[in-house]
């Protein structure tokens, strides 16, 4: 018994000693990959572990509230917003999360860069008339309840590759300025190409001293394509919204061709841009045997100037832009704006139910059997920003743009307009030309870096050119709850307020 007990205790001691020796042996630690700062391309870049590619993540979160408009951030100038009745929103909200992904890799051929910007957006919808007739009216929401409560939309703003001076993919148009339609504002201004990126292949030559030249072939649909109207297809319902004919676009035959020269200096920037745009219409009738008008190339030219380091204060800036187009109207009235305008207001003419401002933008118009007549536009925008201190700044801004139809195009439009809508002043009082203007001011407070509160007030004016006192007879428009009645054609205006909170990171 004693022998057995001794063997057991001895074995236990042996195993315990062996375990102690094993525990004392050194164990090789697993290698840890640390994220390293990449200082080649500025602040915020890090090496992707295990690669020689640097990446930076950024973006913003933004919430908006708009008063007296249904758009973010535009005037109530068409559709249900333009009706300005019980169907129109006088309060509109929007929330957006924006994510930017920037990668860069140094190679023996130069830097390879990719950039993508994605935005998840939720915004208030609107109620429009459901189109029913009878005593009891009804409305329909612009989206389903489920998507309105928990849904939203995903936008892909940028998605491009840059290499050896070339850009491939969805990037800012080489025609537009760095500020696009925002010289000192958030409101949508005419007077230059819009912010929206566009698919393209472009090349930029850098001559040093801040001088560059860019050449680009960019997609014309839909960013830089306005209406091509067959006036022979004009209807009462369409004319009542500012659409002067049937939309008669053909497929793309050529990209827009863009050239730009830019000078970037410490004092600011100077830029000259040019674009050529092919207007390719569809058919006169329902099938290809009906014939079609020939293609016509339009063009747009732009000059821009930015002045920095003004004597009024550190960081103060003036941005100015002027543009002229012929058959390329989206380079002035950009795609964030509508291309037809129908704004209602109070009437002063006897027998008129309400007043109405009607206008339409096109690249060209034609009638069956005839060629395209190109539409001319011109305009400018500008803004001045003053920094009161590191936390507060105020800006003032304005824009003015004009649409002009030549005599032939005017004859086409007025022939349909006078006959279909019974214009009271006849052909003599018919003029589809118009001006569009905006003035406003914005004040921002940045209590901490990257977090800003903004209040912006803007007044928009639609200056239509139909003869004073003219009236038109419109049918029932159940979608905007407007009755069949006589309406006085009259200039319109609208005042909007934007309140915004935005956190950049």
CSV table of C-alpha atoms in Angstrom, one decimal:
chain,number,residue,atom,x,y,z
A,1,UNK,CA,0.0,0.0,0.0
A,2,UNK,CA,2.8,2.4,0.9
A,3,UNK,CA,4.6,1.4,-2.3
A,4,UNK,CA,1.5,2.1,-4.4
A,5,UNK,CA,1.0,5.5,-2.7
A,6,UNK,CA,4.6,6.5,-3.3
A,7,UNK,CA,4.4,5.6,-7.0
A,8,UNK,CA,1.3,7.7,-7.4
A,9,UNK,CA,2.8,10.7,-5.6
A,10,UNK,CA,6.0,10.4,-7.6
A,11,UNK,CA,4.2,10.3,-10.9
A,12,UNK,CA,2.2,13.4,-10.0
A,13,UNK,CA,5.3,15.3,-9.0
A,14,UNK,CA,7.0,14.3,-12.3
A,15,UNK,CA,4.1,15.5,-14.5
A,16,UNK,CA,3.8,18.7,-12.5
A,17,UNK,CA,7.5,19.4,-13.1
A,18,UNK,CA,7.2,18.6,-16.8
A,19,UNK,CA,4.2,21.0,-17.0
A,20,UNK,CA,6.1,23.7,-15.2
A,21,UNK,CA,9.1,23.3,-17.6
A,22,UNK,CA,6.7,23.4,-20.7
A,23,UNK,CA,5.1,26.6,-19.4
A,24,UNK,CA,8.5,28.3,-19.1
A,25,UNK,CA,9.3,27.7,-22.7
A,26,UNK,CA,9.2,30.9,-24.9
A,27,UNK,CA,6.2,31.2,-27.3
A,28,UNK,CA,6.6,33.1,-30.6
A,29,UNK,CA,4.0,35.9,-30.6
A,30,UNK,CA,1.7,36.4,-33.7
A,31,UNK,CA,2.8,39.3,-35.9
A,32,UNK,CA,0.6,42.4,-35.6
A,33,UNK,CA,0.0,44.5,-38.7
A,34,UNK,CA,-0.2,48.2,-37.7
A,35,UNK,CA,-2.0,50.8,-39.9
A,36,UNK,CA,0.7,53.2,-41.0
A,37,UNK,CA,0.2,56.9,-41.9
A,38,UNK,CA,0.7,57.7,-45.5
A,39,UNK,CA,2.3,61.2,-45.8
A,40,UNK,CA,2.7,61.2,-49.6
A,41,UNK,CA,-0.7,62.7,-50.4
A,42,UNK,CA,-1.6,64.9,-47.4
A,43,UNK,CA,-3.4,64.5,-44.1
A,44,UNK,CA,-5.9,61.6,-43.6
A,45,UNK,CA,-4.2,59.0,-45.8
A,46,UNK,CA,-3.2,55.5,-44.4
A,47,UNK,CA,-1.6,52.5,-46.0
A,48,UNK,CA,-4.0,49.6,-46.6
A,49,UNK,CA,-2.3,46.9,-44.6
A,50,UNK,CA,-0.2,44.6,-46.7
A,51,UNK,CA,-0.2,47.0,-49.7
A,52,UNK,CA,1.5,50.1,-51.0
A,53,UNK,CA,-1.8,51.7,-51.7
A,54,UNK,CA,-2.9,54.7,-49.5
A,55,UNK,CA,-6.6,55.3,-48.7
A,56,UNK,CA,-8.6,58.1,-47.1
A,57,UNK,CA,-12.2,58.0,-46.0
A,58,UNK,CA,-14.3,61.2,-45.7
A,59,UNK,CA,-17.7,62.6,-46.2
A,60,UNK,CA,-20.4,64.4,-44.4
A,61,UNK,CA,-23.8,64.0,-42.6
A,62,UNK,CA,-26.3,66.7,-43.5
A,63,UNK,CA,-29.8,67.6,-42.4
A,64,UNK,CA,-31.9,70.2,-44.2
A,65,UNK,CA,-35.2,71.9,-43.6
A,66,UNK,CA,-36.7,74.1,-46.4
A,67,UNK,CA,-39.6,76.5,-46.0
A,68,UNK,CA,-41.9,77.6,-48.8
A,69,UNK,CA,-40.6,75.0,-51.3
A,70,UNK,CA,-40.7,71.3,-52.0
A,71,UNK,CA,-37.2,71.0,-53.4
A,72,UNK,CA,-33.7,70.9,-51.9
A,73,UNK,CA,-32.9,73.7,-52.6
A,74,UNK,CA,-34.9,75.1,-55.5
A,75,UNK,CA,-37.9,77.3,-56.0
A,76,UNK,CA,-41.4,75.9,-56.3
A,77,UNK,CA,-41.5,76.5,-60.0
A,78,UNK,CA,-43.4,73.6,-61.6
A,79,UNK,CA,-45.7,70.7,-60.9
A,80,UNK,CA,-47.3,70.4,-57.5
A,81,UNK,CA,-44.8,72.8,-55.9
A,82,UNK,CA,-45.5,75.5,-58.6
A,83,UNK,CA,-49.3,75.1,-58.0
A,84,UNK,CA,-48.9,76.7,-54.6
A,85,UNK,CA,-52.1,75.3,-53.2
A,86,UNK,CA,-53.1,72.8,-50.5
A,87,UNK,CA,-51.2,70.0,-52.3
A,88,UNK,CA,-47.9,71.9,-52.2
A,89,UNK,CA,-45.4,71.4,-49.4
A,90,UNK,CA,-44.5,74.5,-47.5
A,91,UNK,CA,-42.0,72.4,-45.4
A,92,UNK,CA,-39.5,70.0,-46.9
A,93,UNK,CA,-36.9,68.0,-45.1
A,94,UNK,CA,-33.9,66.0,-46.2
A,95,UNK,CA,-31.2,63.9,-44.5
A,96,UNK,CA,-28.1,62.6,-46.2
A,97,UNK,CA,-25.0,60.5,-45.3
A,98,UNK,CA,-22.2,61.0,-47.8
A,99,UNK,CA,-19.2,58.7,-48.0
A,100,UNK,CA,-16.0,59.5,-50.0
A,101,UNK,CA,-13.3,56.8,-50.7
A,102,UNK,CA,-10.0,58.0,-52.1
A,103,UNK,CA,-7.2,55.6,-53.0
A,104,UNK,CA,-3.8,56.4,-54.4
A,105,UNK,CA,-0.8,54.3,-55.4
A,106,UNK,CA,2.6,55.5,-56.6
A,107,UNK,CA,3.9,53.6,-59.7
A,108,UNK,CA,6.7,53.9,-62.1
A,109,UNK,CA,4.3,55.6,-64.5
A,110,UNK,CA,2.9,58.0,-62.0
A,111,UNK,CA,0.1,58.0,-59.4
A,112,UNK,CA,-2.9,55.8,-60.0
A,113,UNK,CA,-6.0,57.2,-58.2
A,114,UNK,CA,-9.5,56.0,-57.7
A,115,UNK,CA,-12.3,58.1,-56.2
A,116,UNK,CA,-15.9,57.3,-55.3
A,117,UNK,CA,-18.5,59.3,-53.5
A,118,UNK,CA,-21.8,57.6,-52.4
A,119,UNK,CA,-24.7,59.3,-50.8
A,120,UNK,CA,-27.7,57.8,-48.9
A,121,UNK,CA,-30.5,60.3,-49.0
A,122,UNK,CA,-34.0,60.5,-47.4
A,123,UNK,CA,-36.3,63.4,-48.2
A,124,UNK,CA,-40.0,64.3,-47.8
A,125,UNK,CA,-42.3,63.4,-50.6
A,126,UNK,CA,-45.3,65.3,-51.9
A,127,UNK,CA,-49.0,64.6,-52.4
A,128,UNK,CA,-50.4,65.0,-55.9
A,129,UNK,CA,-53.9,64.7,-57.3
A,130,UNK,CA,-54.8,61.1,-58.1
A,131,UNK,CA,-56.4,62.1,-61.3
A,132,UNK,CA,-59.9,61.1,-60.3
A,133,UNK,CA,-63.0,63.1,-61.4
A,134,UNK,CA,-66.2,63.8,-59.6
A,135,UNK,CA,-67.2,65.6,-56.5
A,136,UNK,CA,-64.8,63.9,-54.1
A,137,UNK,CA,-61.1,64.6,-54.8
A,138,UNK,CA,-58.3,62.2,-53.8
A,139,UNK,CA,-54.5,62.4,-53.7
A,140,UNK,CA,-51.6,60.0,-54.0
A,141,UNK,CA,-48.2,60.1,-52.3
A,142,UNK,CA,-45.1,60.3,-54.5
A,143,UNK,CA,-43.7,57.1,-53.0
A,144,UNK,CA,-44.9,54.1,-51.0
A,145,UNK,CA,-45.4,54.4,-47.2
A,146,UNK,CA,-42.8,51.7,-46.5
A,147,UNK,CA,-40.0,53.3,-48.6
A,148,UNK,CA,-40.9,56.7,-47.1
A,149,UNK,CA,-40.6,55.5,-43.5
A,150,UNK,CA,-37.6,53.3,-43.8
A,151,UNK,CA,-36.3,53.8,-47.3
A,152,UNK,CA,-34.5,56.4,-49.3
A,153,UNK,CA,-32.2,56.5,-52.2
A,154,UNK,CA,-28.6,55.7,-53.0
A,155,UNK,CA,-26.7,58.2,-55.2
A,156,UNK,CA,-23.4,57.5,-56.9
A,157,UNK,CA,-21.9,61.0,-57.4
A,158,UNK,CA,-18.3,60.2,-58.4
A,159,UNK,CA,-16.7,56.9,-59.6
A,160,UNK,CA,-13.5,57.5,-61.6
A,161,UNK,CA,-9.9,56.4,-62.2
A,162,UNK,CA,-7.0,58.8,-62.8
A,163,UNK,CA,-3.7,57.8,-64.4
A,164,UNK,CA,-1.0,59.7,-66.3
A,165,UNK,CA,-3.2,62.7,-66.8
A,166,UNK,CA,-6.3,60.7,-67.9
A,167,UNK,CA,-9.6,60.5,-66.1
A,168,UNK,CA,-11.9,57.6,-66.8
A,169,UNK,CA,-15.4,57.4,-65.3
A,170,UNK,CA,-17.9,59.6,-63.6
A,171,UNK,CA,-16.2,62.8,-62.6
A,172,UNK,CA,-16.9,66.6,-62.7
A,173,UNK,CA,-17.3,67.9,-66.2
A,174,UNK,CA,-14.2,69.6,-67.5
A,175,UNK,CA,-16.5,72.5,-68.6
A,176,UNK,CA,-17.7,73.4,-65.1
A,177,UNK,CA,-16.0,75.7,-62.6
A,178,UNK,CA,-14.9,74.4,-59.1
A,179,UNK,CA,-18.0,76.1,-57.6
A,180,UNK,CA,-20.4,75.0,-60.4
A,181,UNK,CA,-23.8,76.6,-59.5
A,182,UNK,CA,-22.7,77.5,-56.0
A,183,UNK,CA,-20.5,80.6,-56.1
A,184,UNK,CA,-21.5,81.5,-52.5
A,185,UNK,CA,-24.7,79.6,-51.9
A,186,UNK,CA,-26.7,76.4,-51.7
A,187,UNK,CA,-29.7,77.5,-53.8
A,188,UNK,CA,-29.7,76.2,-57.4
A,189,UNK,CA,-28.5,79.0,-59.7
A,190,UNK,CA,-28.5,79.1,-63.5
A,191,UNK,CA,-25.6,80.8,-65.3
A,192,UNK,CA,-23.2,77.9,-65.8
A,193,UNK,CA,-22.7,74.1,-65.9
A,194,UNK,CA,-24.1,72.2,-62.9
A,195,UNK,CA,-22.4,70.3,-60.2
A,196,UNK,CA,-23.5,66.8,-61.2
A,197,UNK,CA,-20.6,64.6,-62.4
A,198,UNK,CA,-20.8,62.9,-65.8
A,199,UNK,CA,-19.2,59.8,-67.4
A,200,UNK,CA,-16.2,60.8,-69.5
A,201,UNK,CA,-12.7,60.2,-70.9
A,202,UNK,CA,-10.6,63.2,-70.4
A,203,UNK,CA,-6.9,64.2,-70.5
A,204,UNK,CA,-5.4,67.1,-68.6
A,205,UNK,CA,-2.0,68.6,-69.5
A,206,UNK,CA,-0.1,70.4,-66.7
A,207,UNK,CA,2.2,73.1,-68.0
A,208,UNK,CA,3.4,74.2,-64.5
A,209,UNK,CA,2.8,77.4,-62.7
A,210,UNK,CA,-0.8,76.4,-62.1
A,211,UNK,CA,-1.6,76.4,-65.9
A,212,UNK,CA,-3.6,73.3,-67.2
A,213,UNK,CA,-5.5,72.4,-70.3
A,214,UNK,CA,-8.1,69.7,-70.4
A,215,UNK,CA,-9.8,67.9,-73.3
A,216,UNK,CA,-12.8,65.6,-72.8
A,217,UNK,CA,-15.4,63.4,-74.4
A,218,UNK,CA,-18.3,63.2,-72.0
A,219,UNK,CA,-21.7,61.5,-71.9
A,220,UNK,CA,-24.5,63.9,-73.1
A,221,UNK,CA,-27.3,62.0,-71.4
A,222,UNK,CA,-28.8,63.2,-69.2
A,223,UNK,CA,-26.6,65.8,-67.6
A,224,UNK,CA,-26.1,68.0,-70.6
A,225,UNK,CA,-29.2,67.2,-72.7
A,226,UNK,CA,-32.2,69.4,-72.6
A,227,UNK,CA,-35.5,69.1,-74.5
A,228,UNK,CA,-35.7,68.5,-78.3
A,229,UNK,CA,-39.3,69.4,-79.0
A,230,UNK,CA,-41.4,68.5,-82.0
A,231,UNK,CA,-43.9,71.3,-81.8
A,232,UNK,CA,-46.3,69.5,-84.2
A,233,UNK,CA,-46.9,67.1,-81.2
A,234,UNK,CA,-47.8,69.9,-78.7
A,235,UNK,CA,-50.8,69.1,-76.6
A,236,UNK,CA,-53.0,71.2,-74.3
A,237,UNK,CA,-51.9,69.3,-71.2
A,238,UNK,CA,-48.2,69.7,-72.1
A,239,UNK,CA,-48.4,73.4,-73.0
A,240,UNK,CA,-50.0,74.1,-69.7
A,241,UNK,CA,-46.8,73.0,-68.0
A,242,UNK,CA,-44.4,74.9,-70.3
A,243,UNK,CA,-43.6,72.0,-72.6
A,244,UNK,CA,-43.8,73.5,-76.1
A,245,UNK,CA,-43.9,70.2,-78.0
A,246,UNK,CA,-43.5,66.4,-77.8
A,247,UNK,CA,-40.1,65.3,-76.5
A,248,UNK,CA,-38.4,63.8,-79.6
A,249,UNK,CA,-34.9,62.8,-78.6
A,250,UNK,CA,-33.0,60.1,-80.5
A,251,UNK,CA,-30.2,58.0,-79.2
A,252,UNK,CA,-26.7,59.2,-78.6
A,253,UNK,CA,-24.6,59.5,-81.7
A,254,UNK,CA,-21.6,61.5,-80.3
A,255,UNK,CA,-20.3,62.5,-76.9
A,256,UNK,CA,-20.1,66.2,-75.9
A,257,UNK,CA,-16.6,67.4,-76.8
A,258,UNK,CA,-15.2,69.7,-74.1
A,259,UNK,CA,-12.0,71.8,-73.9
A,260,UNK,CA,-10.9,73.9,-70.9
A,261,UNK,CA,-7.9,76.1,-70.0
A,262,UNK,CA,-7.4,77.0,-66.3
A,263,UNK,CA,-5.0,79.1,-64.4
A,264,UNK,CA,-4.8,78.5,-60.6
A,265,UNK,CA,-2.8,81.0,-58.6
A,266,UNK,CA,-2.5,82.2,-55.0
A,267,UNK,CA,-4.7,85.2,-56.0
A,268,UNK,CA,-7.5,82.9,-57.4
A,269,UNK,CA,-8.5,81.3,-60.6
A,270,UNK,CA,-9.3,82.1,-64.3
A,271,UNK,CA,-11.0,79.6,-66.5
A,272,UNK,CA,-12.3,79.4,-70.1
A,273,UNK,CA,-14.4,76.5,-71.3
A,274,UNK,CA,-15.9,75.4,-74.5
A,275,UNK,CA,-18.3,72.5,-75.3
A,276,UNK,CA,-19.8,71.1,-78.5
A,277,UNK,CA,-23.1,69.2,-78.3
A,278,UNK,CA,-24.8,67.1,-81.0
A,279,UNK,CA,-28.6,67.5,-81.2
A,280,UNK,CA,-29.9,64.2,-82.5
A,281,UNK,CA,-33.7,64.0,-82.9
A,282,UNK,CA,-36.0,61.0,-83.3
A,283,UNK,CA,-38.6,60.6,-86.0
A,284,UNK,CA,-41.4,62.9,-87.2
A,285,UNK,CA,-44.0,60.2,-86.6
A,286,UNK,CA,-44.6,56.9,-85.0
A,287,UNK,CA,-42.2,54.9,-87.2
A,288,UNK,CA,-39.0,55.3,-89.1
A,289,UNK,CA,-40.7,55.8,-92.5
A,290,UNK,CA,-42.0,59.2,-91.3
A,291,UNK,CA,-38.6,60.7,-91.7
A,292,UNK,CA,-36.6,62.9,-89.3
A,293,UNK,CA,-34.8,66.2,-89.1
A,294,UNK,CA,-31.0,66.2,-89.6
A,295,UNK,CA,-28.6,66.5,-86.7
A,296,UNK,CA,-27.4,70.0,-85.6
A,297,UNK,CA,-24.4,70.7,-83.4
A,298,UNK,CA,-24.8,73.2,-80.7
A,299,UNK,CA,-22.1,74.8,-78.5
A,300,UNK,CA,-21.5,76.5,-75.2
A,301,UNK,CA,-18.8,78.9,-74.0
A,302,UNK,CA,-17.9,80.0,-70.5
A,303,UNK,CA,-15.6,82.4,-68.7
A,304,UNK,CA,-15.0,82.3,-65.0
A,305,UNK,CA,-13.0,84.2,-62.4
A,306,UNK,CA,-12.3,83.6,-58.7
A,307,UNK,CA,-10.5,86.2,-56.6
A,308,UNK,CA,-9.1,85.3,-53.1
A,309,UNK,CA,-7.2,87.2,-50.4
A,310,UNK,CA,-9.4,90.2,-50.6
A,311,UNK,CA,-8.7,93.3,-48.5
A,312,UNK,CA,-12.1,92.9,-46.8
A,313,UNK,CA,-10.9,89.9,-44.7
A,314,UNK,CA,-8.9,86.7,-44.5
A,315,UNK,CA,-10.4,84.0,-46.7
A,316,UNK,CA,-12.9,86.4,-48.4
A,317,UNK,CA,-13.7,85.2,-51.9
A,318,UNK,CA,-15.5,86.5,-55.0
A,319,UNK,CA,-16.6,83.9,-57.7
A,320,UNK,CA,-18.0,85.1,-61.0
A,321,UNK,CA,-19.2,83.1,-64.0
A,322,UNK,CA,-20.7,83.9,-67.4
A,323,UNK,CA,-22.0,81.5,-70.1
A,324,UNK,CA,-23.4,81.6,-73.6
A,325,UNK,CA,-25.1,78.6,-75.4
A,326,UNK,CA,-26.7,77.8,-78.7
A,327,UNK,CA,-28.3,74.4,-78.9
A,328,UNK,CA,-26.7,73.3,-75.6
A,329,UNK,CA,-28.9,74.9,-72.9
A,330,UNK,CA,-28.0,72.5,-70.1
A,331,UNK,CA,-24.6,74.3,-69.9
A,332,UNK,CA,-26.6,77.3,-68.5
A,333,UNK,CA,-29.9,75.8,-67.1
A,334,UNK,CA,-28.2,72.8,-65.5
A,335,UNK,CA,-29.8,69.4,-64.7
A,336,UNK,CA,-30.5,70.3,-61.0
A,337,UNK,CA,-33.0,72.8,-62.4
A,338,UNK,CA,-36.2,72.0,-64.2
A,339,UNK,CA,-36.6,72.6,-68.0
A,340,UNK,CA,-40.2,73.6,-67.8
A,341,UNK,CA,-41.8,76.2,-65.5
A,342,UNK,CA,-45.4,76.7,-64.4
A,343,UNK,CA,-45.8,79.0,-61.4
A,344,UNK,CA,-49.3,80.1,-60.2
A,345,UNK,CA,-50.2,83.2,-58.3
A,346,UNK,CA,-52.9,85.8,-57.8
A,347,UNK,CA,-54.6,87.4,-60.9
A,348,UNK,CA,-55.4,91.0,-61.7
A,349,UNK,CA,-57.0,90.5,-65.1
A,350,UNK,CA,-60.8,90.5,-65.2
A,351,UNK,CA,-62.3,87.0,-65.6
A,352,UNK,CA,-59.0,85.2,-64.8
A,353,UNK,CA,-59.1,82.5,-62.1
A,354,UNK,CA,-55.4,82.9,-61.2
A,355,UNK,CA,-52.2,84.1,-62.8
A,356,UNK,CA,-49.6,81.8,-64.3
A,357,UNK,CA,-45.9,82.1,-65.3
A,358,UNK,CA,-45.2,79.7,-68.2
A,359,UNK,CA,-41.7,79.0,-69.6
A,360,UNK,CA,-39.7,76.2,-71.2
A,361,UNK,CA,-36.1,75.5,-72.0
A,362,UNK,CA,-35.0,73.4,-75.0
A,363,UNK,CA,-31.9,72.7,-77.1
A,364,UNK,CA,-33.9,72.8,-80.3
A,365,UNK,CA,-37.5,72.8,-81.7
A,366,UNK,CA,-38.9,71.7,-85.0
A,367,UNK,CA,-42.1,70.8,-86.7
A,368,UNK,CA,-42.8,67.7,-88.8
A,369,UNK,CA,-41.1,68.0,-92.2
A,370,UNK,CA,-38.6,70.8,-91.1
A,371,UNK,CA,-35.2,71.0,-89.6
A,372,UNK,CA,-34.1,71.8,-86.0
A,373,UNK,CA,-34.0,75.4,-84.8
A,374,UNK,CA,-31.4,75.8,-82.1
A,375,UNK,CA,-32.3,77.7,-78.9
A,376,UNK,CA,-30.0,80.4,-77.5
A,377,UNK,CA,-29.4,81.1,-73.8
A,378,UNK,CA,-27.0,83.2,-71.9
A,379,UNK,CA,-26.5,84.2,-68.3
A,380,UNK,CA,-24.2,84.7,-65.3
A,381,UNK,CA,-23.9,83.9,-61.6
A,382,UNK,CA,-21.7,85.3,-58.9
A,383,UNK,CA,-21.2,85.4,-55.1
A,384,UNK,CA,-19.2,87.2,-52.5
A,385,UNK,CA,-18.3,85.5,-49.1
A,386,UNK,CA,-17.0,87.5,-46.1
A,387,UNK,CA,-15.6,85.9,-43.0
A,388,UNK,CA,-16.4,87.9,-39.9
A,389,UNK,CA,-14.1,85.7,-37.8
A,390,UNK,CA,-13.0,82.0,-37.7
A,391,UNK,CA,-16.6,81.0,-36.8
A,392,UNK,CA,-19.0,83.2,-38.8
A,393,UNK,CA,-19.3,84.1,-42.5
A,394,UNK,CA,-21.9,85.7,-44.6
A,395,UNK,CA,-22.3,85.7,-48.4
A,396,UNK,CA,-24.5,87.4,-51.0
A,397,UNK,CA,-25.1,85.9,-54.4
A,398,UNK,CA,-27.1,86.3,-57.5
A,399,UNK,CA,-27.8,84.9,-61.0
A,400,UNK,CA,-29.6,85.9,-64.2
A,401,UNK,CA,-30.2,83.8,-67.3
A,402,UNK,CA,-32.2,84.3,-70.5
A,403,UNK,CA,-33.8,81.9,-73.1
A,404,UNK,CA,-34.2,83.3,-76.6
A,405,UNK,CA,-36.0,81.5,-79.5
A,406,UNK,CA,-35.3,82.7,-83.1
A,407,UNK,CA,-38.1,83.9,-85.3
A,408,UNK,CA,-38.7,80.6,-86.9
A,409,UNK,CA,-38.8,78.7,-83.6
A,410,UNK,CA,-41.1,81.4,-82.2
A,411,UNK,CA,-43.4,81.0,-85.1
A,412,UNK,CA,-43.7,77.3,-84.5
A,413,UNK,CA,-44.3,77.6,-80.8
A,414,UNK,CA,-46.8,80.5,-81.1
A,415,UNK,CA,-48.7,78.7,-83.8
A,416,UNK,CA,-49.4,75.9,-81.4
A,417,UNK,CA,-49.7,78.1,-78.3
A,418,UNK,CA,-52.2,80.5,-79.6
A,419,UNK,CA,-54.4,77.9,-81.2
A,420,UNK,CA,-54.3,75.3,-78.5
A,421,UNK,CA,-54.5,77.5,-75.4
A,422,UNK,CA,-56.6,80.3,-77.0
A,423,UNK,CA,-54.1,83.1,-76.1
A,424,UNK,CA,-56.2,86.2,-75.8
A,425,UNK,CA,-53.7,88.6,-77.4
A,426,UNK,CA,-53.1,86.3,-80.4
A,427,UNK,CA,-49.8,85.9,-82.2
A,428,UNK,CA,-48.9,89.5,-81.6
A,429,UNK,CA,-48.9,88.9,-77.8
A,430,UNK,CA,-47.0,85.5,-78.0
A,431,UNK,CA,-43.4,85.4,-77.0
A,432,UNK,CA,-41.9,82.2,-75.4
A,433,UNK,CA,-38.7,84.0,-74.4
A,434,UNK,CA,-38.1,84.5,-70.7
A,435,UNK,CA,-35.6,85.5,-68.0
A,436,UNK,CA,-34.9,83.6,-64.8
A,437,UNK,CA,-33.1,85.3,-61.8
A,438,UNK,CA,-32.2,84.6,-58.2
A,439,UNK,CA,-30.8,86.8,-55.4
A,440,UNK,CA,-30.0,85.8,-51.9
A,441,UNK,CA,-27.9,85.8,-48.8
A,442,UNK,CA,-26.4,83.0,-46.6
A,443,UNK,CA,-24.9,83.1,-43.1
A,444,UNK,CA,-23.0,80.2,-41.5
A,445,UNK,CA,-21.7,79.5,-38.0
A,446,UNK,CA,-19.0,76.9,-37.4
A,447,UNK,CA,-18.8,76.4,-33.6
A,448,UNK,CA,-16.3,73.6,-33.9
A,449,UNK,CA,-14.1,72.5,-36.9
A,450,UNK,CA,-16.2,70.6,-39.5
A,451,UNK,CA,-19.6,71.3,-37.9
A,452,UNK,CA,-21.6,74.1,-39.5
A,453,UNK,CA,-25.1,75.6,-39.1
A,454,UNK,CA,-26.4,77.5,-42.1
A,455,UNK,CA,-29.4,79.8,-42.8
A,456,UNK,CA,-30.0,80.9,-46.4
A,457,UNK,CA,-32.7,83.1,-47.9
A,458,UNK,CA,-33.2,83.3,-51.7
A,459,UNK,CA,-35.7,85.0,-53.9
A,460,UNK,CA,-36.4,83.6,-57.4
A,461,UNK,CA,-38.0,85.6,-60.3
A,462,UNK,CA,-39.6,84.3,-63.5
A,463,UNK,CA,-39.8,87.1,-66.1
A,464,UNK,CA,-42.0,85.7,-68.9
A,465,UNK,CA,-42.4,87.7,-72.1
A,466,UNK,CA,-46.1,87.2,-73.1
A,467,UNK,CA,-48.0,90.4,-73.6
A,468,UNK,CA,-49.3,92.1,-70.5
A,469,UNK,CA,-52.9,91.1,-69.8
A,470,UNK,CA,-52.7,88.0,-71.9
A,471,UNK,CA,-54.9,85.1,-70.8
A,472,UNK,CA,-55.0,81.4,-71.8
A,473,UNK,CA,-57.7,78.8,-71.3
A,474,UNK,CA,-56.4,75.7,-69.6
A,475,UNK,CA,-58.1,72.3,-69.1
A,476,UNK,CA,-58.7,70.6,-65.7
A,477,UNK,CA,-55.3,69.6,-64.3
A,478,UNK,CA,-56.3,67.1,-61.6
A,479,UNK,CA,-52.7,66.3,-60.7
A,480,UNK,CA,-52.2,69.8,-59.3
A,481,UNK,CA,-55.9,70.5,-58.5
A,482,UNK,CA,-56.2,73.4,-61.0
A,483,UNK,CA,-59.6,73.8,-62.6
A,484,UNK,CA,-60.4,74.4,-66.2
A,485,UNK,CA,-60.5,78.2,-66.5
A,486,UNK,CA,-58.9,81.3,-67.9
A,487,UNK,CA,-55.5,82.2,-66.4
A,488,UNK,CA,-53.6,85.4,-66.7
A,489,UNK,CA,-50.0,85.1,-68.0
A,490,UNK,CA,-47.9,87.0,-65.5
A,491,UNK,CA,-44.4,87.2,-64.0
A,492,UNK,CA,-43.9,85.2,-60.8
A,493,UNK,CA,-41.6,85.2,-57.8
A,494,UNK,CA,-40.9,83.0,-54.8
A,495,UNK,CA,-39.1,83.4,-51.5
A,496,UNK,CA,-37.4,80.3,-49.9
A,497,UNK,CA,-35.6,79.7,-46.7
A,498,UNK,CA,-33.0,76.9,-46.0
A,499,UNK,CA,-31.9,75.8,-42.6
A,500,UNK,CA,-29.0,73.3,-42.5
A,501,UNK,CA,-26.8,71.4,-40.1
A,502,UNK,CA,-23.7,69.6,-41.5
A,503,UNK,CA,-20.9,67.6,-40.0
A,504,UNK,CA,-17.9,67.0,-42.3
A,505,UNK,CA,-15.3,64.3,-41.5
